[in-house]
Every structure is written in C-alpha cells, then in structure tokens.
Coordinates of C-alpha atoms in Angstrom, one line a residue:
P587 CA -50.0 -39.9 -46.6
V588 CA -46.6 -40.0 -44.9
G589 CA -43.8 -41.7 -46.8
S590 CA -45.6 -42.0 -50.2
K591 CA -44.7 -40.2 -53.4
G592 CA -47.6 -41.5 -55.5
H593 CA -50.5 -39.4 -54.3
K594 CA -51.7 -36.3 -56.2
L595 CA -54.1 -33.8 -54.9
C596 CA -56.8 -31.6 -56.5
T597 CA -55.0 -28.2 -56.4
T598 CA -58.1 -26.2 -57.3
N599 CA -60.0 -27.6 -54.3
K600 CA -60.8 -24.6 -52.0
G601 CA -60.8 -26.8 -48.9
L602 CA -57.3 -28.2 -49.8
I603 CA -56.0 -24.7 -50.4
R604 CA -57.3 -23.6 -46.9
E605 CA -55.7 -26.6 -45.3
Y606 CA -52.3 -25.9 -46.8
A607 CA -52.6 -22.3 -45.8
L608 CA -53.5 -23.4 -42.2
A609 CA -50.5 -25.7 -42.1
A610 CA -48.2 -22.9 -43.3
V611 CA -49.6 -20.5 -40.7
N612 CA -49.2 -23.1 -37.9
Y613 CA -45.6 -23.7 -39.0
F614 CA -44.8 -20.0 -39.1
S615 CA -46.4 -19.4 -35.8
R616 CA -44.1 -21.9 -34.0
S617 CA -40.9 -20.0 -34.5
K618 CA -39.6 -16.8 -36.0
G619 CA -36.9 -18.9 -37.6
N620 CA -39.5 -20.7 -39.8
T621 CA -39.4 -18.4 -42.8
T622 CA -40.3 -20.7 -45.7
F623 CA -42.9 -23.4 -46.3
S624 CA -42.9 -25.9 -49.2
L625 CA -45.9 -26.3 -51.4
S626 CA -44.3 -28.6 -54.0
P627 CA -46.3 -31.5 -55.3
S628 CA -45.0 -35.1 -54.8
D629 CA -42.8 -36.5 -57.5
G630 CA -44.3 -38.4 -60.5
R631 CA -47.5 -38.1 -62.4
G632 CA -51.2 -38.9 -61.9
W633 CA -52.6 -35.4 -61.9
C634 CA -56.2 -34.5 -61.0
E635 CA -58.5 -34.7 -64.0
C636 CA -61.4 -32.5 -62.7
N637 CA -62.6 -29.7 -65.0
E638 CA -61.4 -26.9 -62.7
C639 CA -57.8 -28.2 -62.9
R640 CA -57.8 -29.2 -66.5
K641 CA -59.1 -25.9 -67.8
L642 CA -55.9 -24.2 -66.4
D643 CA -53.7 -26.5 -68.5
E644 CA -51.9 -25.5 -71.7
I645 CA -50.8 -27.3 -74.8
D646 CA -47.5 -26.4 -76.5
E647 CA -46.7 -26.4 -80.2
N648 CA -45.8 -30.1 -80.0
G649 CA -49.1 -31.1 -78.5
K650 CA -47.6 -31.7 -75.0
V651 CA -49.8 -30.7 -72.1
F652 CA -48.2 -28.5 -69.4
I653 CA -49.9 -28.1 -66.0
T654 CA -47.8 -25.1 -65.0
R655 CA -50.7 -22.7 -64.6
R656 CA -52.7 -25.1 -62.3
I657 CA -49.6 -25.5 -60.0
L658 CA -48.8 -21.8 -60.0
T659 CA -52.4 -21.0 -59.3
F660 CA -52.3 -23.3 -56.2
Y661 CA -49.1 -21.6 -55.0
N662 CA -50.7 -18.2 -55.5
E663 CA -53.9 -19.0 -53.7
V664 CA -52.1 -20.5 -50.6
A665 CA -49.7 -17.5 -50.6
R666 CA -52.6 -15.0 -50.7
L667 CA -54.2 -16.6 -47.6
V668 CA -50.9 -17.0 -45.7
T669 CA -49.5 -13.5 -46.3
A670 CA -52.5 -11.9 -44.7
Q671 CA -51.0 -13.1 -41.4
F672 CA -47.4 -13.5 -42.3
P673 CA -46.4 -10.9 -45.0
D674 CA -42.7 -11.5 -44.5
Q675 CA -42.6 -15.3 -44.9
Y676 CA -42.3 -17.2 -48.1
L677 CA -44.1 -20.1 -49.8
C678 CA -41.7 -22.1 -51.9
G679 CA -42.4 -24.5 -54.7
Y680 CA -40.7 -26.4 -57.5
V681 CA -41.3 -25.7 -61.2
Y682 CA -40.5 -29.2 -62.6
A683 CA -41.4 -32.0 -65.0
D684 CA -44.9 -31.4 -66.3
Y685 CA -44.9 -27.9 -64.8
M686 CA -41.3 -26.9 -65.7
R687 CA -42.2 -24.8 -68.7
P688 CA -43.3 -21.2 -68.0
P689 CA -46.9 -20.4 -68.8
L690 CA -47.7 -19.7 -72.4
D691 CA -50.0 -17.1 -71.0
R692 CA -47.5 -14.3 -70.4
S693 CA -50.1 -12.2 -68.6
F694 CA -50.0 -14.7 -65.8
S695 CA -48.7 -13.2 -62.6
I696 CA -47.1 -14.9 -59.6
H697 CA -47.5 -13.8 -56.0
P698 CA -44.4 -11.9 -54.8
N699 CA -44.2 -14.2 -51.7
V700 CA -44.0 -17.3 -53.9
K701 CA -40.3 -18.4 -54.3
L702 CA -39.7 -20.7 -57.2
V703 CA -37.1 -23.4 -57.6
L704 CA -36.5 -24.4 -61.3
A705 CA -35.6 -28.1 -61.3
A706 CA -34.5 -28.4 -65.0
N707 CA -32.3 -31.5 -64.4
Y708 CA -30.3 -31.2 -67.6
H709 CA -27.6 -33.5 -66.3
R710 CA -24.8 -33.4 -68.9
K711 CA -27.0 -32.4 -71.8
L712 CA -25.6 -28.9 -71.6
L713 CA -22.5 -30.1 -73.4
T714 CA -24.6 -30.0 -76.7
P715 CA -25.4 -26.6 -78.4
G716 CA -29.1 -27.5 -79.1
E717 CA -29.7 -28.3 -75.4
R718 CA -28.0 -25.2 -74.4
L719 CA -30.3 -23.1 -76.5
R720 CA -33.4 -24.8 -75.0
W721 CA -31.9 -24.3 -71.5
D722 CA -31.3 -20.6 -72.2
E723 CA -34.9 -20.2 -73.4
L724 CA -36.3 -22.0 -70.4
L725 CA -34.3 -20.0 -67.9
H726 CA -35.0 -16.7 -69.6
G727 CA -38.7 -17.5 -69.9
W728 CA -38.9 -17.9 -66.1
T729 CA -36.7 -15.0 -65.0
T730 CA -38.6 -12.5 -67.2
L731 CA -41.8 -13.7 -65.6
H732 CA -40.8 -14.0 -61.9
P733 CA -37.5 -14.1 -60.0
L734 CA -36.1 -17.5 -59.4
A735 CA -35.1 -18.3 -55.8
C736 CA -33.0 -21.3 -56.8
Y737 CA -31.9 -23.6 -59.6
H738 CA -31.7 -27.4 -59.2
D739 CA -29.6 -29.8 -61.2
F740 CA -27.1 -32.6 -61.0
P741 CA -24.5 -32.0 -63.8
S742 CA -21.9 -34.5 -62.5
W743 CA -24.1 -37.1 -60.8
F744 CA -24.0 -40.7 -62.0
Q745 CA -26.6 -43.1 -60.8
G746 CA -24.1 -46.0 -60.7
D747 CA -21.1 -45.3 -58.4
Y748 CA -18.2 -47.7 -59.2
G749 CA -15.5 -45.7 -57.5
Q750 CA -14.0 -44.5 -60.8
P751 CA -12.6 -41.0 -61.2
M752 CA -15.4 -38.6 -62.3
P753 CA -14.9 -35.6 -64.6
P754 CA -15.9 -32.4 -62.9
N755 CA -17.7 -31.2 -66.1
K756 CA -15.9 -27.8 -66.0
K757 CA -17.4 -27.0 -69.4
I758 CA -20.9 -27.3 -68.1
L759 CA -20.2 -25.4 -64.9
K760 CA -18.3 -22.6 -66.7
Y761 CA -21.3 -22.2 -68.9
M762 CA -24.1 -22.6 -66.4
F763 CA -23.0 -20.5 -63.4
P764 CA -22.5 -17.1 -65.0
I765 CA -25.8 -17.4 -66.8
L766 CA -27.6 -18.2 -63.6
K767 CA -25.9 -15.3 -61.9
D768 CA -26.6 -12.9 -64.8
N769 CA -30.3 -13.9 -64.7
N770 CA -30.4 -13.0 -60.9
V771 CA -31.1 -16.5 -59.7
S772 CA -30.5 -16.3 -56.0
G773 CA -29.2 -19.7 -55.2
V774 CA -28.2 -23.2 -56.5
Y775 CA -29.2 -26.6 -55.2
M776 CA -27.1 -29.3 -57.0
Y777 CA -26.2 -32.8 -56.3
G778 CA -22.5 -33.2 -55.3
I779 CA -20.7 -36.5 -55.2
A780 CA -20.7 -38.2 -51.8
A781 CA -17.5 -40.2 -52.4
W782 CA -15.0 -37.5 -51.9
G783 CA -12.1 -39.7 -53.2
H784 CA -13.3 -39.4 -56.8
G785 CA -15.8 -36.5 -56.4
A786 CA -13.5 -33.9 -54.8
A787 CA -12.8 -32.0 -58.0
F788 CA -16.5 -31.5 -58.8
N789 CA -17.4 -30.7 -55.2
Y790 CA -14.6 -28.1 -54.9
I791 CA -15.3 -26.4 -58.3
F792 CA -19.0 -26.3 -57.6
T793 CA -18.6 -24.8 -54.2
R794 CA -16.3 -22.1 -55.4
L795 CA -18.6 -21.2 -58.3
A796 CA -21.6 -21.1 -55.9
W797 CA -19.9 -18.1 -54.2
N798 CA -18.3 -16.5 -57.2
A799 CA -20.1 -17.5 -60.4
H800 CA -17.7 -15.7 -62.8
Q801 CA -14.6 -17.5 -61.7

C-alpha cells in the first residue's frame, strides 16, 4: 500500500517474486537511464511467519533470530528473473536491522547483480573501542561475502535540533572512511545536517572524505 511502512510481505511467495521481477523489468524498459531498482523491505518488524520463510532464518550465539537469508534469497530470486532480460541492470537492497548480520551460513552466495547497502546506523557509538570491534567484524563479514555498493549511517545526526553548534565527529569520520575505502565499499549514504549554520563543519568534512577517504 502506498504511504505505509507497516506492511510486510511473504518473500518466499513465488507469485510475489514474479510481481517484483515484472515491476523491475517494466521500470528498466521505460528508460536506459533506469539502471537500479530497489527491493528493500519496508521499515520496522512484523515479518512473515510461514514455514518457507522461517526455515531460512538463523539464530546467533545469543539466541537472536536473524532473517538475513530470507531477505537475501528474495533479492537473489528477483535478480535471477530480471537479469534474463536486463543483464546489465542492478537490483538493490538494504541489509539492515533484523537482516543486518551476514549469514552464518558462509556457503550462501549472492547474485552478482544484487547491490547491497549496509545500513549499520552506529551513530556515535564508534567512539568506543568495543563498538568499533563489532563494527569492524560486521563490515568485514559482509565484504568477504559480497561487495558492498554503499554504506549508510548518520554519525553526526541529532534527532533534536536546537540550533546549537554540533561537533563534526572527526574521530569517527577519520576512523570510518579509510576502513570503508580499504574494504572496497563503493559509496556512502550519510545524513548531513540541514542547518548549515551549525552543521557546516560536518557537512564539509564528510563531503571531502567521500571523495578522498584517506585525508
């Protein structure tokens, strides 16, 4: 449904997979400039509970259920159908929230035309050594499995904007950008600060690093 974030779909349903593939084919057919099509689920939880979906899920050492394999399987199946007609176009999708962790099954493969965006959303947690270690493991886990098209985060974003000066978080950016570059992450998608008066320092440093990660 248009304008709603709360709906979740059965990603193992063959009819649904065909419909998504058809939507992508129709989109690519309209213009040569249409090179990517998003397959990302809506935000939030409420995942399908059918047996076909649940049997793809994994449980980590802490008992947390990760649905990564069911989402990647959906991305793969749509890509398989679409690339038969459009071998040079890409199907894009987030790896995020309940499907942010790489599959525990390291034999799992991802279709080469699937482009992943890791939305780790670590905010300012990368100031602490323990979180840096977890972030490093997360990033390396993905990049050794499949190249990442993009990384998403908001290291200097505050939900409340009171007009006060904001620190540009140089320590986080100086740590994050070279590692993303060295792991061959192709791009970054990060929240800047809309109020230029107090967000200029972050916006400027972020933009410079996006083009030269080792500055």
